[in-house]
Amino acid sequence: MAEQVKKPIKITETILRDAHQSLIATRMSTEEMLPIVEKLDQVGYHSLECWGGATFDASLRFLKEDPWERLRKIKDRAKNTKLQMLFRGQNILGYSQYADDVVEYFVQKSIANGIDIIRIFDCLNDIRNLQTAVTAANKEKGHAQVALSYTLGDAYTLDYWKDMAKKIEEMGANSLCIKDMAGLLLPYTATELVQALKETVNIPIQLHTHYTSGVASMTYLKAVEAGVDVIDTAMSPFALGTSQPATEVMVETFKGTPYDTGFDQQLLAEIADYFRPLRDKALDSGLLNPKNLGVNIKTLLYQVPGGMLSNLTSQLKDLHAEDKYYEVLEEVPRVRKDLGECPLVTPSSQIVGTQAVMNVINGERYKMVPQQTKDVLSGKYGATVKPFNPEVQKKCIGDAEIITCRPADKIEPQLEKLKKECAQWTQQEEDVLSYALFPQVATEFFKYREAQQTGVDAKVADTKNGAYPV
Ligand code: CO
């Protein structure tokens, strides 16, 4: 290997976002993060993923924290490393589509509060749902990374991914991500995919996967050899299982090769020492379920992301129907096919999962249909790669209008109206964005915040310690 040109592999550390989202239901608090940020900042990471995805919702809903404040506090302590977030395209960090003015303002404020790199994806891989966020990030001088939501199926050929990558580069993305939320990308397939994409685009390519199916470290090895530029890893105490491969392991693997990261293992060991007691605490409390730490080969059989598996388990538990688990798992791919064989990633993963549960529990398929399923079938989330099942579509939405344009073109500007609605609670410009995404949850949080500040309503303030549903 001596004659090979050096090409150190870059690493995005996910411990402050995806790792705890995948393993402990996004419950790591700002207080738990801050003491270690300065050390993380010394490692030499390409970026620290620390915001977006479920962190925003979980902060407001369960931790009673202002997500914007968390971002600012992390930024204060991470002077050298770029901060990265995950962004659900036109769905922002929520579960349905928003008007362009809200998307643009969210991107603007994310960057103003400290985000450098925004990873933007769409749950149906509908390119039209990415453009507003990409253009906004370009305008704010942020790095717009666009993700392919990786999935399997007849439609998802190498040509499909190459075509999508080309369009992403043309739309103004600064880099491309292969986002494999379920850990479906196998090592030798990664070689083919990365090579094909490298031949297609000039922008850097990052690979994001999960350890769920047990192949992820090997997938990274093959992807790096095939020329991928950046990989996502998590510090070992919150690695593996439904999370990412361990940072220290990948660093050691590439030591002395052309891909050597140059990271200091001693420093990484100190960081791991900090997080290990948090892992132990989560194991003791049951927040970290040991089941999520092993290899789950079902994810390959049913193509279901790890987070979705645990959602299904808890939905069935609530319905006292845990014995229906395997029936539901088998129903998931059928519902997915009916809904145009979409990728399974928030929010499509929740929509398909909930529908599968209902189909099994009610003993009749599509007897009960949540609004979100209807919205998918009427095109309100965008276009799918394959057509919807026409019989299912008819049964669920009848003769309702079907949207074929970019769905947000049908949504009037929302920002001014939202500002008025939450005016009485607003303490910072960003509050309207929290309110836009989660009106009820944000209002509860605003009330809590006010009570904390004034000390008037101790009852509300107390809810942090247990009274809120978790
Ligand atoms: Co992920």
CSV table of C-alpha atoms and ligand atoms in Angstrom, one decimal, residues 14 17-19 21-22 49 86 119 179-182 208-210 232 242-244 345, ligand 1:
chain,number,residue,atom,x,y,z
A,14,THR,CA,-22.9,11.0,15.9
A,17,ARG,CA,-27.6,13.0,17.7
A,18,ASP,CA,-28.1,9.7,16.0
A,19,ALA,CA,-26.4,7.4,18.5
A,21,GLN,CA,-31.6,8.7,19.1
A,22,SER,CA,-31.1,5.1,18.0
A,49,GLU,CA,-23.7,15.7,14.3
A,86,LEU,CA,-30.4,16.2,10.0
A,119,ARG,CA,-28.1,16.9,5.8
A,179,LYS,CA,-28.3,7.5,4.1
A,180,ASP,CA,-28.8,3.8,5.0
A,181,MET,CA,-31.1,4.1,8.0
A,182,ALA,CA,-31.9,0.4,8.3
A,208,HIS,CA,-24.3,6.9,6.9
A,209,THR,CA,-25.4,3.5,8.1
A,210,HIS,CA,-26.5,1.6,11.2
A,232,ASP,CA,-20.5,8.4,10.3
A,242,THR,CA,-29.2,0.1,16.3
A,243,SER,CA,-26.6,2.9,16.3
A,244,GLN,CA,-23.4,3.4,14.2
A,345,VAL,CA,-37.5,6.8,7.1
B,1,CO,CO,-29.3,7.3,11.1
